[in-house]
Amino acid sequence: RAPGPAMAAMAGGEPGEPSPEEFVYGEEDFVLQAAGWDDPDSAPSRFDRALLAGWNDRMERGLFRYRLGPLPTRVLPGPVRLVAQLNEQRSAERRPPQPVRSLRDPFDPGAFNFTRLRPAELLLRLRRAPGPGPPPEPLLVAINASPLGRGHVLLLPEPARRQPQALRAPALRGALEAALLSAHPAFRVGFNGLGGGASVNHLHLHGLYLRRPLPLEEAPAEPLGPRLGLLRAGPAPAFLFFAAGPADLEPVSRAVCRAAEHLGAAGLAYNVLATRGAPPAGPGPGGGRGLRVLLWARRPLFGPKAGEPFAVAVCELAGLLPLPAEPLYRDITEEQALNAIRQHLLPEPELLRLGRELARLLES
């Protein structure tokens, strides 16, 4: 079987085909303290400049499904401060999600997958320079052709390996390193599992500039164990892991994926978000920040749910609602949005029991 264009590009491209820009980085490229929300665009990093320049170039060249303009945005009245955003084009123009039948669906080479991306859709190939310890997997950075916002990209761990959409520690570690390469507080990394909003069953994460501060960045978590907390801020409680710096990325990646594997074995779907934030206890006098990694456990959903005002995936769980129609954007209330999100969640006793199981698992 001939390789798809993405695989050809990974190998250097066929004659005349463009290849993604090789982006080699070292620990000196990590931005340990990102810019503040008072001036988030003050000093973009080398990674931000390369990603956004490539993304803007592909938008000008018409490689997206629609031209993205300013998106109407409002904060819903209420204590949770949900952020609603109108994106009618994404709803109308995006590729229909693949049907998912189970949490363990295998990769299907006959369905759309990321080996079919056009070479021009690939922006960067992130590769860690040689250094102490094993490097993470290289990541291809590609445009999301139906973007949620400016700079929305896909993070693809070796697409040629054709792995299904189940999170793996080396891939997550590479994505967390990408998060530390950005100097912008808005850059987050997200993952939607099967049954949890994933639209393509081929291993990928999302890189997003969600240009709003979110309560889950600062709120304190209830400790469940030495390495695990329960964060109740935002629309849905999440299990919280924390990486204070680059040395924590590998153990945190392993812990998150071990917990996610436990959820899958229990018949639960999951979503993951990494964002800059305070330590689990909340902001302290030292002002130290790191990466908060949130893991949501949820009941799996296979196919659209009748009567649902919007699909629930990682953005919605984090408190950002990309909405498909103007009347919904104009009229939705916080109560309606929370009801739509929380019908996918676990009852409180089940969530707490699961938290105790995960705490024991991570300490064993």
Short mmCIF file of C-alpha atoms in Angstrom, two decimals:
data_model
loop_
_atom_site.label_atom_id
_atom_site.label_comp_id
_atom_site.label_asym_id
_atom_site.label_seq_id
_atom_site.Cartn_x
_atom_site.Cartn_y
_atom_site.Cartn_z
CA ARG A 1 0.00 0.00 0.00
CA ALA A 2 1.42 3.41 -0.95
CA PRO A 3 1.97 5.79 1.98
CA GLY A 4 -0.47 8.64 2.42
CA PRO A 5 0.77 12.21 1.94
CA ALA A 6 1.26 12.80 5.66
CA MET A 7 3.49 9.74 5.89
CA ALA A 8 5.40 10.86 2.81
CA ALA A 9 5.87 14.26 4.42
CA MET A 10 7.11 12.62 7.64
CA ALA A 11 9.70 10.81 5.62
CA GLY A 12 10.80 14.04 3.97
CA GLY A 13 8.13 14.31 1.31
CA GLU A 14 7.93 13.11 -2.24
CA PRO A 15 9.62 15.24 -4.92
CA GLY A 16 7.87 18.59 -5.20
CA GLU A 17 5.84 18.13 -2.01
CA PRO A 18 6.34 20.52 0.90
CA SER A 19 7.36 19.07 4.26
CA PRO A 20 6.53 20.38 7.70
CA GLU A 21 9.10 22.69 9.24
CA GLU A 22 11.44 20.78 11.54
CA PHE A 23 11.15 22.41 14.97
CA VAL A 24 13.94 21.15 17.22
CA TYR A 25 13.74 22.33 20.80
CA GLY A 26 15.53 21.84 24.07
CA GLU A 27 14.76 22.53 27.68
CA GLU A 28 16.01 26.09 27.21
CA ASP A 29 12.95 26.67 25.00
CA PHE A 30 10.46 25.89 27.79
CA VAL A 31 8.67 28.98 29.08
CA LEU A 32 8.33 28.26 32.77
CA GLN A 33 6.30 31.39 33.55
CA ALA A 34 3.97 32.37 30.71
CA ALA A 35 2.80 35.93 30.16
CA GLY A 36 -0.03 37.14 32.37
CA TRP A 37 -3.61 37.71 31.27
CA ASP A 38 -3.11 41.46 31.63
CA ASP A 39 -0.79 41.42 28.59
CA PRO A 40 -0.96 37.92 27.06
CA ASP A 41 0.56 38.90 23.69
CA SER A 42 3.60 40.64 25.19
CA ALA A 43 6.36 38.22 24.14
CA PRO A 44 5.40 35.26 21.92
CA SER A 45 7.84 32.38 22.04
CA ARG A 46 9.66 30.86 19.08
CA PHE A 47 7.01 28.11 19.10
CA ASP A 48 4.10 30.60 19.12
CA ARG A 49 5.63 32.57 16.24
CA ALA A 50 6.23 29.46 14.12
CA LEU A 51 2.79 27.95 14.82
CA LEU A 52 0.78 31.12 14.22
CA ALA A 53 2.78 32.17 11.15
CA GLY A 54 2.17 28.78 9.55
CA TRP A 55 -1.48 28.77 10.59
CA ASN A 56 -2.10 32.25 9.17
CA ASP A 57 -0.31 31.30 5.95
CA ARG A 58 -2.58 28.25 5.49
CA MET A 59 -5.66 30.39 6.17
CA GLU A 60 -4.58 32.87 3.48
CA ARG A 61 -3.99 29.98 1.08
CA GLY A 62 -7.53 28.67 1.59
CA LEU A 63 -6.62 25.31 3.14
CA PHE A 64 -9.33 25.50 5.82
CA ARG A 65 -12.97 24.57 5.34
CA TYR A 66 -13.99 28.16 6.07
CA ARG A 67 -12.38 31.54 6.64
CA LEU A 68 -12.37 32.26 10.34
CA GLY A 69 -13.28 35.78 11.37
CA PRO A 70 -13.94 37.29 14.79
CA LEU A 71 -16.22 35.02 16.83
CA PRO A 72 -19.01 36.59 18.93
CA THR A 73 -18.28 35.73 22.57
CA ARG A 74 -20.14 36.34 25.82
CA VAL A 75 -19.93 35.17 29.43
CA LEU A 76 -23.19 33.62 30.60
CA PRO A 77 -24.60 35.24 33.75
CA GLY A 78 -24.16 32.96 36.75
CA PRO A 79 -21.57 31.74 39.24
CA VAL A 80 -19.78 29.30 36.90
CA ARG A 81 -18.96 32.04 34.32
CA LEU A 82 -19.32 29.83 31.27
CA VAL A 83 -17.94 31.37 28.06
CA ALA A 84 -20.26 31.02 25.05
CA GLN A 85 -18.86 31.48 21.56
CA LEU A 86 -20.78 31.46 18.28
CA ASN A 87 -19.14 29.40 15.51
CA GLU A 88 -21.83 28.61 12.93
CA GLN A 89 -19.35 27.74 10.20
CA ARG A 90 -17.72 24.95 12.18
CA SER A 91 -21.09 23.31 12.75
CA ALA A 92 -22.06 23.57 9.08
CA GLU A 93 -18.73 22.84 7.39
CA ARG A 94 -16.82 20.37 9.56
CA ARG A 95 -16.37 16.74 8.54
CA PRO A 96 -19.07 14.58 10.21
CA PRO A 97 -17.67 12.69 13.21
CA GLN A 98 -16.85 9.04 12.65
CA PRO A 99 -19.30 6.57 14.15
CA VAL A 100 -17.87 5.02 17.32
CA ARG A 101 -19.29 1.72 18.60
CA SER A 102 -17.17 1.04 21.69
CA LEU A 103 -14.38 2.41 23.86
CA ARG A 104 -12.00 -0.05 22.20
CA ASP A 105 -12.76 0.45 18.52
CA PRO A 106 -9.63 -0.43 16.51
CA PHE A 107 -8.06 1.91 13.98
CA ASP A 108 -9.95 1.66 10.67
CA PRO A 109 -7.72 2.32 7.64
CA GLY A 110 -10.82 2.71 5.47
CA ALA A 111 -12.15 5.67 7.48
CA PHE A 112 -10.73 9.18 7.40
CA ASN A 113 -7.46 9.35 9.30
CA PHE A 114 -4.51 11.70 9.52
CA THR A 115 -2.35 9.84 7.01
CA ARG A 116 -4.71 11.42 4.46
CA LEU A 117 -3.85 15.02 5.31
CA ARG A 118 -2.46 17.08 2.47
CA PRO A 119 1.23 17.90 3.01
CA ALA A 120 0.43 21.63 3.06
CA GLU A 121 -1.81 21.06 6.11
CA LEU A 122 1.26 20.09 8.16
CA LEU A 123 2.94 23.01 9.92
CA LEU A 124 5.70 21.70 12.18
CA ARG A 125 7.40 18.53 13.29
CA LEU A 126 8.29 18.95 16.96
CA ARG A 127 11.40 17.04 17.98
CA ARG A 128 13.25 17.23 21.29
CA ALA A 129 16.99 17.73 20.97
CA PRO A 130 19.15 14.96 22.51
CA GLY A 131 19.54 15.38 26.24
CA PRO A 132 19.19 13.55 29.53
CA GLY A 133 16.55 10.84 29.62
CA PRO A 134 14.48 9.38 26.78
CA PRO A 135 12.89 12.01 24.50
CA PRO A 136 9.12 12.09 23.99
CA GLU A 137 7.64 10.99 20.69
CA PRO A 138 7.99 13.54 17.89
CA LEU A 139 4.73 15.33 17.17
CA LEU A 140 3.40 16.55 13.86
CA VAL A 141 1.52 19.84 14.20
CA ALA A 142 -1.23 20.16 11.57
CA ILE A 143 -4.03 22.64 11.03
CA ASN A 144 -7.48 21.66 12.21
CA ALA A 145 -9.35 22.38 8.99
CA SER A 146 -12.51 23.25 10.98
CA PRO A 147 -10.97 25.46 13.65
CA LEU A 148 -12.49 26.55 16.94
CA GLY A 149 -10.31 29.66 16.87
CA ARG A 150 -7.11 31.20 15.54
CA GLY A 151 -4.19 28.83 16.01
CA HIS A 152 -6.28 25.68 16.59
CA VAL A 153 -4.03 22.76 15.61
CA LEU A 154 -3.83 18.99 15.83
CA LEU A 155 -0.92 17.34 17.64
CA LEU A 156 -0.26 14.01 15.93
CA PRO A 157 2.07 11.42 17.49
CA GLU A 158 3.60 9.51 14.55
CA PRO A 159 0.46 9.15 12.38
CA ALA A 160 2.10 6.42 10.29
CA ARG A 161 1.79 4.06 13.27
CA ARG A 162 -2.02 4.19 12.88
CA GLN A 163 -2.86 4.08 16.56
CA PRO A 164 -6.47 4.34 17.73
CA GLN A 165 -7.66 7.24 19.89
CA ALA A 166 -6.42 6.00 23.27
CA LEU A 167 -4.03 8.26 25.17
CA ARG A 168 -0.47 7.01 25.63
CA ALA A 169 2.11 8.44 28.01
CA PRO A 170 4.84 9.23 25.42
CA ALA A 171 2.30 11.10 23.28
CA LEU A 172 0.90 13.01 26.25
CA ARG A 173 4.38 13.95 27.41
CA GLY A 174 5.18 15.39 23.98
CA ALA A 175 1.96 17.40 24.05
CA LEU A 176 2.72 18.71 27.57
CA GLU A 177 6.14 19.78 26.35
CA ALA A 178 4.41 21.65 23.51
CA ALA A 179 2.31 23.44 26.13
CA LEU A 180 5.50 24.61 27.86
CA LEU A 181 6.92 25.84 24.54
CA SER A 182 4.18 28.50 24.34
CA ALA A 183 4.54 31.79 26.19
CA HIS A 184 0.83 32.57 25.87
CA PRO A 185 -1.42 31.78 28.86
CA ALA A 186 -4.22 30.89 26.45
CA PHE A 187 -2.44 27.90 24.87
CA ARG A 188 -3.98 24.68 26.15
CA VAL A 189 -3.70 21.05 25.11
CA GLY A 190 -6.82 18.88 24.98
CA PHE A 191 -7.76 15.27 24.30
CA ASN A 192 -11.16 13.71 23.59
CA GLY A 193 -11.36 9.94 24.03
CA LEU A 194 -13.66 7.52 22.23
CA GLY A 195 -17.16 7.95 23.62
CA GLY A 196 -16.06 11.35 24.92
CA GLY A 197 -16.40 13.52 21.83
CA ALA A 198 -13.55 12.20 19.65
CA SER A 199 -14.50 12.64 16.00
CA VAL A 200 -11.58 10.70 14.45
CA ASN A 201 -10.34 7.33 15.75
CA HIS A 202 -6.66 8.05 15.10
CA LEU A 203 -4.44 9.18 17.97
CA HIS A 204 -4.42 12.97 18.20
CA LEU A 205 -4.56 15.83 20.66
CA HIS A 206 -5.64 19.43 20.16
CA GLY A 207 -3.59 22.58 20.67
CA LEU A 208 -5.84 25.57 21.29
CA TYR A 209 -5.45 29.23 22.13
CA LEU A 210 -8.55 29.55 24.35
CA ARG A 211 -8.21 33.27 24.89
CA ARG A 212 -10.03 33.50 28.21
CA PRO A 213 -8.90 32.75 31.75
CA LEU A 214 -10.82 29.82 33.22
CA PRO A 215 -11.71 29.20 36.88
CA LEU A 216 -10.05 25.79 36.76
CA GLU A 217 -6.61 27.44 36.41
CA GLU A 218 -6.59 28.84 39.94
CA ALA A 219 -9.22 27.12 42.08
CA PRO A 220 -7.94 24.87 44.87
CA ALA A 221 -8.52 21.11 44.65
CA GLU A 222 -9.50 18.62 47.35
CA PRO A 223 -6.54 16.28 47.94
CA LEU A 224 -7.26 12.62 47.19
CA GLY A 225 -3.66 11.45 47.49
CA PRO A 226 -0.09 12.78 47.20
CA ARG A 227 -0.37 13.12 43.41
CA LEU A 228 -4.11 13.49 42.81
CA GLY A 229 -6.79 16.03 43.62
CA LEU A 230 -10.46 16.59 42.86
CA LEU A 231 -11.17 19.96 41.26
CA ARG A 232 -14.76 21.14 41.43
CA ALA A 233 -14.32 24.52 39.72
CA GLY A 234 -16.04 24.92 36.38
CA PRO A 235 -19.01 23.01 35.02
CA ALA A 236 -17.77 19.49 35.79
CA PRO A 237 -15.52 18.03 38.53
CA ALA A 238 -12.19 16.70 37.29
CA PHE A 239 -9.26 14.75 38.68
CA LEU A 240 -6.26 17.08 38.90
CA PHE A 241 -2.58 16.28 38.33
CA PHE A 242 0.14 18.93 38.54
CA ALA A 243 3.56 19.35 36.94
CA ALA A 244 5.59 22.06 38.65
CA GLY A 245 8.24 21.96 35.91
CA PRO A 246 9.76 19.96 33.05
CA ALA A 247 11.07 17.20 35.33
CA ASP A 248 7.49 16.36 36.33
CA LEU A 249 6.15 15.90 32.80
CA GLU A 250 7.14 12.25 32.42
CA PRO A 251 5.74 11.00 35.78
CA VAL A 252 2.59 13.08 35.35
CA SER A 253 2.07 11.72 31.83
CA ARG A 254 2.42 8.16 33.12
CA ALA A 255 0.04 8.83 36.00
CA VAL A 256 -2.63 10.43 33.81
CA CYS A 257 -2.50 7.59 31.29
CA ARG A 258 -2.57 4.94 34.01
CA ALA A 259 -5.68 6.59 35.43
CA ALA A 260 -7.24 6.89 31.96
CA GLU A 261 -6.60 3.20 31.31
CA HIS A 262 -8.36 2.40 34.59
CA LEU A 263 -11.37 4.46 33.48
CA GLY A 264 -11.52 2.63 30.17
CA ALA A 265 -11.39 -0.74 31.93
CA ALA A 266 -14.34 0.42 34.07
CA GLY A 267 -16.36 1.23 30.92
CA LEU A 268 -15.94 5.01 31.23
CA ALA A 269 -14.94 7.58 28.63
CA TYR A 270 -12.57 10.43 29.43
CA ASN A 271 -11.32 13.85 28.37
CA VAL A 272 -8.04 15.57 29.27
CA LEU A 273 -6.99 19.23 29.39
CA ALA A 274 -3.58 20.72 30.19
CA THR A 275 -3.44 24.40 31.11
CA ARG A 276 -1.10 26.77 32.90
CA GLY A 277 -2.22 27.14 36.48
CA ALA A 278 -1.58 27.34 40.18
CA PRO A 279 -0.52 24.38 42.32
CA PRO A 280 -3.37 22.12 43.51
CA ALA A 281 -3.76 24.06 46.76
CA GLY A 282 -4.37 27.25 44.78
CA PRO A 283 -2.31 30.42 44.37
CA GLY A 284 0.26 30.82 47.13
CA PRO A 285 2.55 33.59 48.33
CA GLY A 286 5.42 32.33 46.17
CA GLY A 287 3.39 32.73 42.99
CA GLY A 288 4.70 29.44 41.59
CA ARG A 289 2.77 28.05 38.63
CA GLY A 290 3.04 24.99 36.46
CA LEU A 291 0.86 22.78 34.29
CA ARG A 292 -2.46 21.58 35.60
CA VAL A 293 -3.60 18.38 33.85
CA LEU A 294 -7.30 17.62 34.29
CA LEU A 295 -8.90 14.25 33.67
CA TRP A 296 -12.68 14.04 33.39
CA ALA A 297 -14.43 10.69 33.81
CA ARG A 298 -17.81 10.41 32.09
CA ARG A 299 -20.38 8.02 30.80
CA PRO A 300 -19.58 7.13 27.18
CA LEU A 301 -21.79 8.39 24.38
CA PHE A 302 -21.82 6.69 21.00
CA GLY A 303 -23.49 8.83 18.33
CA PRO A 304 -25.41 12.10 18.73
CA LYS A 305 -27.88 12.42 21.59
CA ALA A 306 -31.34 13.62 20.60
CA GLY A 307 -32.32 16.97 22.03
CA GLU A 308 -28.79 17.92 23.09
CA PRO A 309 -28.16 21.65 22.47
CA PHE A 310 -24.45 21.00 21.88
CA ALA A 311 -21.97 18.14 21.96
CA VAL A 312 -19.94 17.82 25.16
CA ALA A 313 -16.19 17.39 24.76
CA VAL A 314 -13.10 18.87 26.40
CA CYS A 315 -13.88 22.54 25.68
CA GLU A 316 -17.36 22.31 27.17
CA LEU A 317 -16.09 20.47 30.25
CA ALA A 318 -13.52 23.24 30.73
CA GLY A 319 -16.17 25.97 30.51
CA LEU A 320 -15.96 27.14 26.86
CA LEU A 321 -19.09 26.51 24.78
CA PRO A 322 -18.62 26.69 20.99
CA LEU A 323 -22.25 27.02 19.85
CA PRO A 324 -23.61 26.23 16.39
CA ALA A 325 -26.51 28.68 15.99
CA GLU A 326 -27.21 32.33 16.79
CA PRO A 327 -30.51 31.79 18.67
CA LEU A 328 -28.85 29.23 20.95
CA TYR A 329 -25.89 31.56 21.52
CA ARG A 330 -28.21 34.47 22.29
CA ASP A 331 -30.67 32.69 24.57
CA ILE A 332 -28.88 29.85 26.39
CA THR A 333 -28.69 30.18 30.16
CA GLU A 334 -26.07 28.85 32.53
CA GLU A 335 -28.60 26.43 33.99
CA GLN A 336 -29.45 25.00 30.55
CA ALA A 337 -25.78 24.64 29.65
CA LEU A 338 -24.89 22.97 32.93
CA ASN A 339 -27.79 20.53 32.57
CA ALA A 340 -26.53 19.57 29.11
CA ILE A 341 -22.99 19.00 30.40
CA ARG A 342 -23.79 17.26 33.66
CA GLN A 343 -26.03 14.58 32.17
CA HIS A 344 -22.80 12.95 30.94
CA LEU A 345 -21.15 12.92 34.37
CA LEU A 346 -21.01 10.39 37.18
CA PRO A 347 -23.15 10.64 40.32
CA GLU A 348 -21.24 12.06 43.27
CA PRO A 349 -20.85 8.73 45.19
CA GLU A 350 -19.51 7.01 42.07
CA LEU A 351 -17.10 9.88 41.37
CA LEU A 352 -15.73 9.82 44.91
CA ARG A 353 -15.36 6.04 44.89
CA LEU A 354 -13.50 6.31 41.60
CA GLY A 355 -11.24 8.99 43.07
CA ARG A 356 -10.30 6.70 45.95
CA GLU A 357 -9.55 3.89 43.48
CA LEU A 358 -7.32 6.16 41.39
CA ALA A 359 -5.46 7.44 44.45
CA ARG A 360 -4.69 3.87 45.52
CA LEU A 361 -3.73 2.88 41.97
CA LEU A 362 -1.28 5.78 41.63
CA GLU A 363 0.42 4.99 44.94
CA SER A 364 0.78 1.26 44.28
#
